[in-house]
Amino acid sequence: MALRIKLSYHQRLFLLLLAFSWTMIICFAVFQYYREKQCKSDVLNAQLQIYNHHLLKTLEKETDYARYLSGHDYPIEDLRITIIDFSGKVVYDDRLQPNSLDNHRNRPEIAQAIKKGSGYHISRHSASDGRLYFYSATKGDHIILRSAIPYSASLRELLKADWAFLWAIFMFSIVMSVLAYFATRRIGKTIERLNLFAAKAESGEVFDENEPFPHDELGAISEHIVKLYSHKRQLTNNLNHELKTPVASIQVCLETLLSGIKLSEEKRQELLGRCYANTDRLRRLLADVSLITRMEDGGQLIDCERIVIDDMLCEIAEELDALPEDQQMTLHPNLSEPVIVNGNHSLISSIFRNLTENALAYSGGKNIYVSLLSHAQGFYRLSFEDDGCGVDEAKLPRLFERFYRVDKGRSRQRGGTGLGLSIVKHAVLFHGGTISVSNRPEGGLRFIFTLPEAMRRDAS
């Protein structure tokens, strides 16, 4: 039975990258090796072609080649000169008798010279003396002159490729392979995490947000993506749960009204009132979800402006005074200086209005205190307090969670959507601030948050 080895995503990615990169490196090295040898051969051939052309000018005027060449000094030691006619017959060779040599027409350098005017051939054994030569042939008006250099140690050194450059390439490739291993390990682990999240999201499993990501830029981006999708899925599930109750209530009321059962006018009005109340709750719930989505997905599209908090608090105080006497709370602003912030008007308003609505619905108190605690480094530090009953200390950390309710029955009865404090937190964070909540020693809740100061040029 064949042994099957399961490789991780990182290992597969690394091996694929390694195979591709080393294939490219080896191909480049081989190409560079033969290209360098070819370039050096072309340089040597060019030097011999210059000598051949110079010698041809004299030899084509001579008839006794042996007499002239016997007194001629060769520029390269042990250079061999051969003269061939256009039919390929050797008419002169300075080493051997011409009649002892076969026809040279099919020799590569001679065939190239006849066709193109010049040609050369690297490293071929001579059929006459068995030595290894570098041949260079040049075509004249009547004859072909071929010069040949025997392969000596110096010639081999001259034509040898530069291995120092190739070794440098290989060493660089090894270093890059090591770096690629660590890079693909980070990428591979991050992709495996994303795949795991996608699989769990598709199957409906809960994703563990506390599982650590790689500590690099890609890991941070992936962590943000995963947590964003996790939050979206959680919001969708919670929203689905929250929608069921008002929709079911509306359906029951409408079915009763449409059933044909004889109802008193008072009962009919009660059922219609329930439908209206649940419809209004659905409207506010969808509006709150839309506001949170805007802050998370389209923050850059939300405009900011200069906002005077003092004026906003005056409006809220007037609205509180207009409530029925048994629902009223008194707002006590305590701002030692004008508080002018730079932000989005609807989001800043949602901070104070949702905190006010939370105090009205759940605190059981009669007073709200808004104070300016400090003003430094471009931020205002504000507190929002009520004199109500407060919240159990164990439940304080969860107050900003979406759809979290300390008393679920009472919250729904008061018409709350469960998103008010979550909107407050998102709105503060959107403006670059921070927010915290605690119980007051004398009773009630205390929210402390920061908002950015409006730029001076905006205050003119």
CSV table of C-alpha atoms in Angstrom, one decimal:
chain,number,residue,atom,x,y,z
A,1,MET,CA,0.0,0.0,0.0
A,2,ALA,CA,1.5,3.3,-1.1
A,3,LEU,CA,2.3,5.8,1.7
A,4,ARG,CA,0.4,9.0,1.3
A,5,ILE,CA,1.9,12.1,2.9
A,6,LYS,CA,-0.5,15.0,3.5
A,7,LEU,CA,1.2,18.3,3.2
A,8,SER,CA,0.0,21.5,4.8
A,9,TYR,CA,-1.0,24.5,2.7
A,10,HIS,CA,2.2,26.2,3.6
A,11,GLN,CA,4.3,23.2,2.6
A,12,ARG,CA,2.5,22.9,-0.8
A,13,LEU,CA,2.9,26.6,-1.4
A,14,PHE,CA,6.6,26.6,-0.5
A,15,LEU,CA,7.4,23.5,-2.6
A,16,LEU,CA,5.5,24.9,-5.6
A,17,LEU,CA,7.4,28.2,-5.2
A,18,LEU,CA,10.7,26.4,-4.7
A,19,ALA,CA,10.2,24.2,-7.8
A,20,PHE,CA,9.2,27.1,-10.0
A,21,SER,CA,12.0,29.4,-8.8
A,22,TRP,CA,14.8,26.8,-9.0
A,23,THR,CA,13.6,25.7,-12.5
A,24,MET,CA,13.9,29.4,-13.6
A,25,ILE,CA,17.3,29.8,-11.9
A,26,ILE,CA,18.8,26.6,-13.5
A,27,CYS,CA,17.4,27.6,-16.9
A,28,PHE,CA,18.9,31.0,-16.5
A,29,ALA,CA,22.3,29.6,-15.3
A,30,VAL,CA,22.5,27.2,-18.2
A,31,PHE,CA,21.6,29.9,-20.7
A,32,GLN,CA,24.1,32.3,-19.1
A,33,TYR,CA,26.8,29.7,-19.2
A,34,TYR,CA,26.5,28.9,-22.9
A,35,ARG,CA,25.8,32.5,-23.8
A,36,GLU,CA,29.1,33.6,-22.1
A,37,LYS,CA,31.0,30.8,-23.9
A,38,GLN,CA,29.4,31.9,-27.1
A,39,CYS,CA,30.3,35.6,-26.5
A,40,LYS,CA,34.0,34.7,-25.8
A,41,SER,CA,34.1,32.4,-28.9
A,42,ASP,CA,32.7,35.3,-31.0
A,43,VAL,CA,35.4,37.6,-29.7
A,44,LEU,CA,38.1,35.1,-30.5
A,45,ASN,CA,36.7,34.5,-33.9
A,46,ALA,CA,36.5,38.2,-34.6
A,47,GLN,CA,40.2,38.6,-33.9
A,48,LEU,CA,41.0,35.6,-36.2
A,49,GLN,CA,38.8,37.1,-38.9
A,50,ILE,CA,40.7,40.3,-38.8
A,51,TYR,CA,44.0,38.4,-39.3
A,52,ASN,CA,42.5,36.2,-42.0
A,53,HIS,CA,41.3,39.3,-44.0
A,54,HIS,CA,44.7,40.9,-43.7
A,55,LEU,CA,46.5,37.7,-44.8
A,56,LEU,CA,44.1,37.1,-47.7
A,57,LYS,CA,44.9,40.5,-49.3
A,58,THR,CA,48.5,39.3,-49.8
A,59,LEU,CA,47.9,35.6,-50.5
A,60,GLU,CA,45.4,36.2,-53.3
A,61,LYS,CA,48.2,38.0,-55.2
A,62,GLU,CA,50.7,35.2,-54.5
A,63,THR,CA,51.0,31.8,-56.3
A,64,ASP,CA,53.6,30.2,-54.1
A,65,TYR,CA,51.8,30.2,-50.7
A,66,ALA,CA,54.5,28.1,-49.0
A,67,ARG,CA,57.3,30.6,-49.9
A,68,TYR,CA,55.4,33.5,-48.5
A,69,LEU,CA,54.0,31.9,-45.3
A,70,SER,CA,57.4,30.3,-44.5
A,71,GLY,CA,58.8,33.7,-43.8
A,72,HIS,CA,55.6,35.1,-42.2
A,73,ASP,CA,55.3,35.6,-38.4
A,74,TYR,CA,52.1,34.3,-37.0
A,75,PRO,CA,50.4,36.6,-34.3
A,76,ILE,CA,49.4,33.5,-32.2
A,77,GLU,CA,51.8,30.8,-31.2
A,78,ASP,CA,51.2,27.4,-32.9
A,79,LEU,CA,48.6,28.9,-35.3
A,80,ARG,CA,47.8,26.6,-38.2
A,81,ILE,CA,47.0,28.0,-41.6
A,82,THR,CA,45.1,26.1,-44.3
A,83,ILE,CA,44.1,27.3,-47.8
A,84,ILE,CA,41.1,25.7,-49.6
A,85,ASP,CA,39.6,26.4,-53.0
A,86,PHE,CA,35.8,26.9,-53.5
A,87,SER,CA,35.4,23.2,-54.4
A,88,GLY,CA,36.7,22.2,-50.9
A,89,LYS,CA,40.1,20.9,-52.1
A,90,VAL,CA,43.0,21.8,-49.8
A,91,VAL,CA,45.7,23.6,-51.8
A,92,TYR,CA,48.0,24.4,-48.9
A,93,ASP,CA,48.5,23.4,-45.2
A,94,ASP,CA,51.4,24.5,-43.1
A,95,ARG,CA,51.5,21.2,-41.2
A,96,LEU,CA,50.7,18.5,-43.7
A,97,GLN,CA,50.9,17.8,-47.5
A,98,PRO,CA,47.7,19.0,-49.2
A,99,ASN,CA,47.3,15.7,-51.2
A,100,SER,CA,47.1,13.8,-47.8
A,101,LEU,CA,44.0,15.7,-46.8
A,102,ASP,CA,40.4,14.9,-47.8
A,103,ASN,CA,37.9,17.4,-49.2
A,104,HIS,CA,36.9,20.1,-46.7
A,105,ARG,CA,33.8,21.4,-48.4
A,106,ASN,CA,31.5,19.8,-45.7
A,107,ARG,CA,33.5,21.1,-42.8
A,108,PRO,CA,31.1,23.4,-40.7
A,109,GLU,CA,33.4,26.5,-40.8
A,110,ILE,CA,34.1,26.0,-44.6
A,111,ALA,CA,30.4,25.5,-45.4
A,112,GLN,CA,29.6,28.7,-43.5
A,113,ALA,CA,32.4,30.7,-45.2
A,114,ILE,CA,31.2,29.6,-48.7
A,115,LYS,CA,27.6,30.5,-47.8
A,116,LYS,CA,28.1,33.6,-45.7
A,117,GLY,CA,31.7,34.8,-46.2
A,118,SER,CA,33.0,33.6,-42.8
A,119,GLY,CA,32.4,30.9,-40.3
A,120,TYR,CA,33.9,29.2,-37.2
A,121,HIS,CA,33.7,26.0,-35.3
A,122,ILE,CA,34.4,25.4,-31.6
A,123,SER,CA,36.3,22.3,-30.4
A,124,ARG,CA,36.6,19.8,-33.2
A,125,HIS,CA,39.3,17.1,-33.5
A,126,SER,CA,41.4,17.3,-36.6
A,127,ALA,CA,41.1,14.2,-38.9
A,128,SER,CA,44.7,14.6,-39.9
A,129,ASP,CA,46.6,15.0,-36.6
A,130,GLY,CA,43.9,14.2,-34.0
A,131,ARG,CA,44.4,17.5,-32.1
A,132,LEU,CA,41.5,19.6,-30.8
A,133,TYR,CA,41.2,23.0,-32.7
A,134,PHE,CA,39.2,26.2,-32.7
A,135,TYR,CA,38.6,26.9,-36.4
A,136,SER,CA,37.9,30.3,-38.2
A,137,ALA,CA,37.5,30.5,-42.0
A,138,THR,CA,37.3,33.5,-44.2
A,139,LYS,CA,36.2,33.6,-47.9
A,140,GLY,CA,38.3,35.7,-50.4
A,141,ASP,CA,37.8,36.3,-54.1
A,142,HIS,CA,39.5,33.0,-55.1
A,143,ILE,CA,40.3,31.0,-52.0
A,144,ILE,CA,39.2,30.3,-48.5
A,145,LEU,CA,41.7,30.9,-45.7
A,146,ARG,CA,41.2,28.9,-42.5
A,147,SER,CA,43.2,29.6,-39.3
A,148,ALA,CA,43.1,27.1,-36.4
A,149,ILE,CA,44.2,27.4,-32.8
A,150,PRO,CA,45.0,24.2,-30.9
A,151,TYR,CA,43.2,23.8,-27.6
A,152,SER,CA,45.8,24.6,-25.0
A,153,ALA,CA,45.4,25.4,-21.3
A,154,SER,CA,45.4,29.1,-22.0
A,155,LEU,CA,42.8,28.8,-24.7
A,156,ARG,CA,40.5,26.7,-22.5
A,157,GLU,CA,40.9,29.3,-19.7
A,158,LEU,CA,40.0,32.1,-22.2
A,159,LEU,CA,36.8,30.4,-23.4
A,160,LYS,CA,35.7,29.1,-20.0
A,161,ALA,CA,32.6,30.7,-18.6
A,162,ASP,CA,32.8,32.9,-15.4
A,163,TRP,CA,31.8,30.5,-12.6
A,164,ALA,CA,32.1,33.3,-10.0
A,165,PHE,CA,28.9,34.9,-11.4
A,166,LEU,CA,27.1,31.6,-11.5
A,167,TRP,CA,28.0,30.8,-8.0
A,168,ALA,CA,26.8,34.2,-6.9
A,169,ILE,CA,23.5,33.4,-8.5
A,170,PHE,CA,23.2,30.1,-6.7
A,171,MET,CA,24.1,31.6,-3.3
A,172,PHE,CA,21.6,34.3,-3.8
A,173,SER,CA,18.9,31.7,-4.8
A,174,ILE,CA,19.6,29.7,-1.6
A,175,VAL,CA,19.1,32.9,0.5
A,176,MET,CA,15.9,33.7,-1.3
A,177,SER,CA,14.7,30.1,-0.8
A,178,VAL,CA,15.2,30.5,3.0
A,179,LEU,CA,13.3,33.8,3.0
A,180,ALA,CA,10.6,32.3,0.9
A,181,TYR,CA,10.1,29.5,3.4
A,182,PHE,CA,9.4,31.9,6.2
A,183,ALA,CA,7.2,34.1,4.0
A,184,THR,CA,5.1,31.2,2.7
A,185,ARG,CA,4.8,29.9,6.3
A,186,ARG,CA,3.2,33.1,7.4
A,187,ILE,CA,1.0,33.3,4.3
A,188,GLY,CA,0.1,29.6,4.4
A,189,LYS,CA,-1.0,29.8,8.1
A,190,THR,CA,-3.0,32.9,7.4
A,191,ILE,CA,-4.7,31.3,4.4
A,192,GLU,CA,-5.4,28.1,6.4
A,193,ARG,CA,-7.1,30.3,9.1
A,194,LEU,CA,-9.2,32.0,6.4
A,195,ASN,CA,-10.2,28.7,4.9
A,196,LEU,CA,-11.0,27.3,8.3
A,197,PHE,CA,-13.2,30.4,9.0
A,198,ALA,CA,-14.9,30.1,5.6
A,199,ALA,CA,-15.6,26.4,6.3
A,200,LYS,CA,-17.0,27.1,9.8
A,201,ALA,CA,-19.0,30.1,8.5
A,202,GLU,CA,-20.6,27.9,5.8
A,203,SER,CA,-21.4,25.1,8.2
A,204,GLY,CA,-22.7,27.5,10.9
A,205,GLU,CA,-20.1,26.7,13.5
A,206,VAL,CA,-18.9,29.4,15.9
A,207,PHE,CA,-15.5,30.8,15.1
A,208,ASP,CA,-13.0,31.3,17.9
A,209,GLU,CA,-11.9,34.9,17.7
A,210,ASN,CA,-9.3,34.4,20.4
A,211,GLU,CA,-7.2,32.0,18.3
A,212,PRO,CA,-4.0,34.0,17.5
A,213,PHE,CA,-3.0,35.2,14.0
A,214,PRO,CA,0.5,35.5,12.7
A,215,HIS,CA,2.1,38.7,14.0
A,216,ASP,CA,2.7,40.4,10.7
A,217,GLU,CA,0.9,42.9,8.5
A,218,LEU,CA,-0.9,40.2,6.5
A,219,GLY,CA,-1.9,38.5,9.7
A,220,ALA,CA,-3.3,41.7,11.0
A,221,ILE,CA,-5.3,42.3,7.9
A,222,SER,CA,-6.6,38.8,7.9
A,223,GLU,CA,-7.5,39.0,11.5
A,224,HIS,CA,-9.5,42.2,10.8
A,225,ILE,CA,-11.3,40.4,7.9
A,226,VAL,CA,-12.1,37.3,9.9
A,227,LYS,CA,-13.4,39.3,12.9
A,228,LEU,CA,-15.4,41.6,10.6
A,229,TYR,CA,-17.1,38.6,9.0
A,230,SER,CA,-17.6,37.0,12.4
A,231,HIS,CA,-19.3,40.1,13.7
A,232,LYS,CA,-21.4,40.3,10.6
A,233,ARG,CA,-22.5,36.7,11.0
A,234,GLN,CA,-23.3,37.3,14.7
A,235,LEU,CA,-25.2,40.5,13.9
A,236,THR,CA,-27.2,38.6,11.2
A,237,ASN,CA,-28.1,35.8,13.6
A,238,ASN,CA,-29.0,38.2,16.4
A,239,LEU,CA,-31.1,40.3,14.0
A,240,ASN,CA,-32.9,37.3,12.8
A,241,HIS,CA,-33.8,36.4,16.4
A,242,GLU,CA,-34.9,39.9,17.2
A,243,LEU,CA,-37.1,40.2,14.1
A,244,LYS,CA,-39.0,37.0,14.9
A,245,THR,CA,-40.8,38.4,18.0
A,246,PRO,CA,-42.4,41.6,16.4
A,247,VAL,CA,-43.2,39.8,13.2
A,248,ALA,CA,-44.9,36.9,15.0
A,249,SER,CA,-46.9,39.4,17.1
A,250,ILE,CA,-48.0,41.3,14.0
A,251,GLN,CA,-48.9,38.1,12.2
A,252,VAL,CA,-51.1,36.9,15.2
A,253,CYS,CA,-52.9,40.2,15.4
A,254,LEU,CA,-53.6,40.3,11.7
A,255,GLU,CA,-54.7,36.7,11.5
A,256,THR,CA,-57.2,37.4,14.4
A,257,LEU,CA,-58.5,40.5,12.6
A,258,LEU,CA,-58.8,38.7,9.3
A,259,SER,CA,-60.4,35.5,10.7
A,260,GLY,CA,-63.9,36.9,10.7
A,261,ILE,CA,-64.3,36.5,14.4
A,262,LYS,CA,-66.6,39.2,15.9
A,263,LEU,CA,-64.6,41.5,18.0
A,264,SER,CA,-65.5,44.5,20.0
A,265,GLU,CA,-64.3,47.9,18.8
A,266,GLU,CA,-62.0,48.1,21.9
A,267,LYS,CA,-60.4,44.7,21.1
A,268,ARG,CA,-59.9,45.7,17.4
A,269,GLN,CA,-58.2,48.9,18.5
A,270,GLU,CA,-56.0,47.0,20.9
A,271,LEU,CA,-54.9,44.6,18.1
A,272,LEU,CA,-54.2,47.5,15.7
A,273,GLY,CA,-52.3,49.2,18.4
A,274,ARG,CA,-50.1,46.1,18.9
A,275,CYS,CA,-49.5,46.0,15.1
A,276,TYR,CA,-48.5,49.6,15.1
A,277,ALA,CA,-46.2,49.3,18.1
A,278,ASN,CA,-44.4,46.2,16.7
A,279,THR,CA,-44.1,47.9,13.3
A,280,ASP,CA,-42.5,50.9,14.9
A,281,ARG,CA,-40.1,48.6,16.8
A,282,LEU,CA,-39.2,47.0,13.5
A,283,ARG,CA,-38.6,50.4,11.9
A,284,ARG,CA,-36.3,51.5,14.7
A,285,LEU,CA,-34.5,48.1,14.8
A,286,LEU,CA,-33.7,48.4,11.0
A,287,ALA,CA,-32.7,52.0,11.4
A,288,ASP,CA,-30.2,51.1,14.2
A,289,VAL,CA,-28.8,48.2,12.2
A,290,SER,CA,-28.4,50.5,9.2
A,291,LEU,CA,-26.5,53.0,11.3
A,292,ILE,CA,-24.1,50.4,12.7
A,293,THR,CA,-23.5,49.1,9.2
A,294,ARG,CA,-22.8,52.6,7.9
A,295,MET,CA,-20.1,53.1,10.6
A,296,GLU,CA,-18.5,49.7,10.0
A,297,ASP,CA,-18.5,49.6,6.2
A,298,GLY,CA,-18.8,53.2,4.9
A,299,GLY,CA,-17.1,55.3,7.5
A,300,GLN,CA,-15.2,57.3,4.9
A,301,LEU,CA,-18.5,58.3,3.3
A,302,ILE,CA,-19.9,59.9,6.5
A,303,ASP,CA,-19.4,63.7,6.5
A,304,CYS,CA,-18.1,65.5,9.6
A,305,GLU,CA,-18.9,69.1,10.7
A,306,ARG,CA,-18.6,71.5,13.6
A,307,ILE,CA,-21.1,70.6,16.3
A,308,VAL,CA,-22.0,72.6,19.5
A,309,ILE,CA,-22.7,70.0,22.2
A,310,ASP,CA,-24.3,72.7,24.5
A,311,ASP,CA,-27.1,73.3,21.9
A,312,MET,CA,-27.7,69.6,21.5
A,313,LEU,CA,-28.1,69.1,25.2
A,314,CYS,CA,-30.6,72.0,25.4
A,315,GLU,CA,-32.7,70.2,22.7
A,316,ILE,CA,-32.7,67.0,24.6
A,317,ALA,CA,-33.6,68.8,27.9
A,318,GLU,CA,-36.6,70.4,26.2
A,319,GLU,CA,-37.7,66.9,24.9
A,320,LEU,CA,-37.4,65.4,28.4
A,321,ASP,CA,-39.6,68.2,29.8
A,322,ALA,CA,-42.3,67.4,27.3
A,323,LEU,CA,-42.6,63.8,28.4
A,324,PRO,CA,-45.5,62.7,30.7
A,325,GLU,CA,-44.8,63.5,34.4
A,326,ASP,CA,-44.3,59.9,35.4
A,327,GLN,CA,-41.6,59.4,32.7
A,328,GLN,CA,-39.7,62.7,33.1
A,329,MET,CA,-36.1,63.0,33.9
A,330,THR,CA,-34.2,66.3,34.4
A,331,LEU,CA,-31.0,66.9,32.4
A,332,HIS,CA,-28.3,68.9,34.3
A,333,PRO,CA,-25.6,70.1,32.0
A,334,ASN,CA,-22.3,71.0,33.7
A,335,LEU,CA,-20.0,72.3,31.0
A,336,SER,CA,-17.4,74.7,32.3
A,337,GLU,CA,-16.7,75.9,28.7
A,338,PRO,CA,-18.4,75.7,25.3
A,339,VAL,CA,-17.9,72.1,23.9
A,340,ILE,CA,-17.5,72.3,20.1
A,341,VAL,CA,-16.6,69.0,18.5
A,342,ASN,CA,-15.7,67.9,15.0
A,343,GLY,CA,-18.0,65.0,13.9
A,344,ASN,CA,-21.0,63.7,12.2
A,345,HIS,CA,-24.2,65.4,13.6
A,346,SER,CA,-26.4,62.3,13.5
A,347,LEU,CA,-23.8,60.1,15.1
A,348,ILE,CA,-23.0,62.6,17.9
A,349,SER,CA,-26.7,63.0,18.4
A,350,SER,CA,-27.1,59.3,18.6
A,351,ILE,CA,-24.6,59.1,21.5
A,352,PHE,CA,-26.4,61.5,23.8
A,353,ARG,CA,-30.0,60.4,22.7
A,354,ASN,CA,-29.3,56.7,23.1
A,355,LEU,CA,-27.7,57.3,26.5
A,356,THR,CA,-30.7,59.4,27.5
A,357,GLU,CA,-33.1,56.7,26.2
A,358,ASN,CA,-31.2,54.0,28.1
A,359,ALA,CA,-31.5,56.1,31.3
A,360,LEU,CA,-35.2,56.7,30.8
A,361,ALA,CA,-35.9,53.0,30.1
A,362,TYR,CA,-33.9,51.2,32.7
A,363,SER,CA,-32.4,53.4,35.4
A,364,GLY,CA,-35.5,54.3,37.3
A,365,GLY,CA,-33.9,57.6,38.3
A,366,LYS,CA,-35.0,61.2,38.0
A,367,ASN,CA,-31.8,63.0,37.0
A,368,ILE,CA,-29.2,63.0,34.3
A,369,TYR,CA,-25.8,64.8,34.7
A,370,VAL,CA,-23.6,65.6,31.7
A,371,SER,CA,-20.2,67.1,32.8
A,372,LEU,CA,-17.0,68.2,31.1
A,373,LEU,CA,-14.2,66.4,32.9
A,374,SER,CA,-11.2,67.7,31.0
A,375,HIS,CA,-10.1,69.3,27.7
A,376,ALA,CA,-6.6,68.3,26.5
A,377,GLN,CA,-4.7,67.1,23.4
A,378,GLY,CA,-7.5,67.9,21.0
A,379,PHE,CA,-10.2,65.9,22.9
A,380,TYR,CA,-13.0,66.6,25.3
A,381,ARG,CA,-13.5,64.1,28.1
A,382,LEU,CA,-17.2,64.0,29.1
A,383,SER,CA,-19.3,62.0,31.6
A,384,PHE,CA,-22.9,61.0,31.3
A,385,GLU,CA,-24.5,59.9,34.6
A,386,ASP,CA,-27.9,59.0,36.0
A,387,ASP,CA,-29.1,58.6,39.6
A,388,GLY,CA,-30.9,55.3,39.0
A,389,CYS,CA,-30.4,51.7,40.2
A,390,GLY,CA,-27.2,50.9,38.3
A,391,VAL,CA,-26.2,47.5,36.9
A,392,ASP,CA,-24.7,44.4,38.5
A,393,GLU,CA,-20.9,44.7,38.3
A,394,ALA,CA,-20.6,41.3,36.5
A,395,LYS,CA,-22.9,42.5,33.7
A,396,LEU,CA,-21.1,45.9,33.1
A,397,PRO,CA,-18.6,44.5,30.5
A,398,ARG,CA,-21.4,43.3,28.3
A,399,LEU,CA,-23.5,46.5,28.2
A,400,PHE,CA,-22.1,47.5,24.8
A,401,GLU,CA,-22.8,44.1,23.1
A,402,ARG,CA,-25.4,44.1,20.4
A,403,PHE,CA,-28.8,42.9,21.5
A,404,TYR,CA,-27.5,42.3,25.1
A,405,ARG,CA,-30.2,43.1,27.7
A,406,VAL,CA,-29.9,43.1,31.5
A,407,ASP,CA,-33.6,42.4,31.8
A,408,LYS,CA,-34.9,41.0,28.5
A,409,GLY,CA,-38.6,41.1,29.3
A,410,ARG,CA,-38.5,44.7,30.5
A,411,SER,CA,-36.4,45.8,27.5
A,412,ARG,CA,-38.8,44.5,25.0
A,413,GLN,CA,-41.7,45.8,26.9
A,414,ARG,CA,-40.2,49.3,26.8
A,415,GLY,CA,-39.7,49.0,23.0
A,416,GLY,CA,-35.9,48.9,23.0
A,417,THR,CA,-34.0,47.3,20.1
A,418,GLY,CA,-31.0,46.2,22.1
A,419,LEU,CA,-28.6,48.2,19.9
A,420,GLY,CA,-28.6,51.6,21.7
A,421,LEU,CA,-25.4,51.2,23.7
A,422,SER,CA,-23.7,49.4,20.9
A,423,ILE,CA,-24.4,52.4,18.6
A,424,VAL,CA,-23.1,54.7,21.3
A,425,LYS,CA,-19.8,52.7,21.4
A,426,HIS,CA,-19.4,52.5,17.6
A,427,ALA,CA,-20.2,56.3,17.3
A,428,VAL,CA,-17.5,57.2,19.9
A,429,LEU,CA,-14.9,54.8,18.3
A,430,PHE,CA,-15.8,56.2,14.8
A,431,HIS,CA,-14.8,59.7,16.0
A,432,GLY,CA,-11.5,58.3,17.4
A,433,GLY,CA,-12.6,58.4,21.0
A,434,THR,CA,-12.9,55.9,23.9
A,435,ILE,CA,-15.7,55.0,26.2
A,436,SER,CA,-16.1,53.1,29.5
A,437,VAL,CA,-19.0,52.4,31.9
A,438,SER,CA,-19.1,52.0,35.7
A,439,ASN,CA,-21.5,52.2,38.6
A,440,ARG,CA,-21.7,55.5,40.6
A,441,PRO,CA,-21.0,55.1,44.3
A,442,GLU,CA,-24.2,56.9,45.1
A,443,GLY,CA,-26.2,54.8,42.6
A,444,GLY,CA,-26.8,54.9,38.8
A,445,LEU,CA,-24.5,54.4,35.8
A,446,ARG,CA,-21.6,56.6,34.8
A,447,PHE,CA,-20.4,56.7,31.1
A,448,ILE,CA,-17.1,58.4,30.4
A,449,PHE,CA,-16.2,59.1,26.8
A,450,THR,CA,-14.0,61.3,24.7
A,451,LEU,CA,-14.8,63.3,21.5
A,452,PRO,CA,-12.5,65.3,19.2
A,453,GLU,CA,-12.3,69.0,19.5
A,454,ALA,CA,-13.3,71.0,16.3
A,455,MET,CA,-10.3,72.5,14.5
A,456,ARG,CA,-9.8,76.2,15.2
A,457,ARG,CA,-10.2,77.1,11.6
A,458,ASP,CA,-13.7,75.5,11.8
A,459,ALA,CA,-14.6,77.6,14.8
A,460,SER,CA,-14.4,80.9,13.0
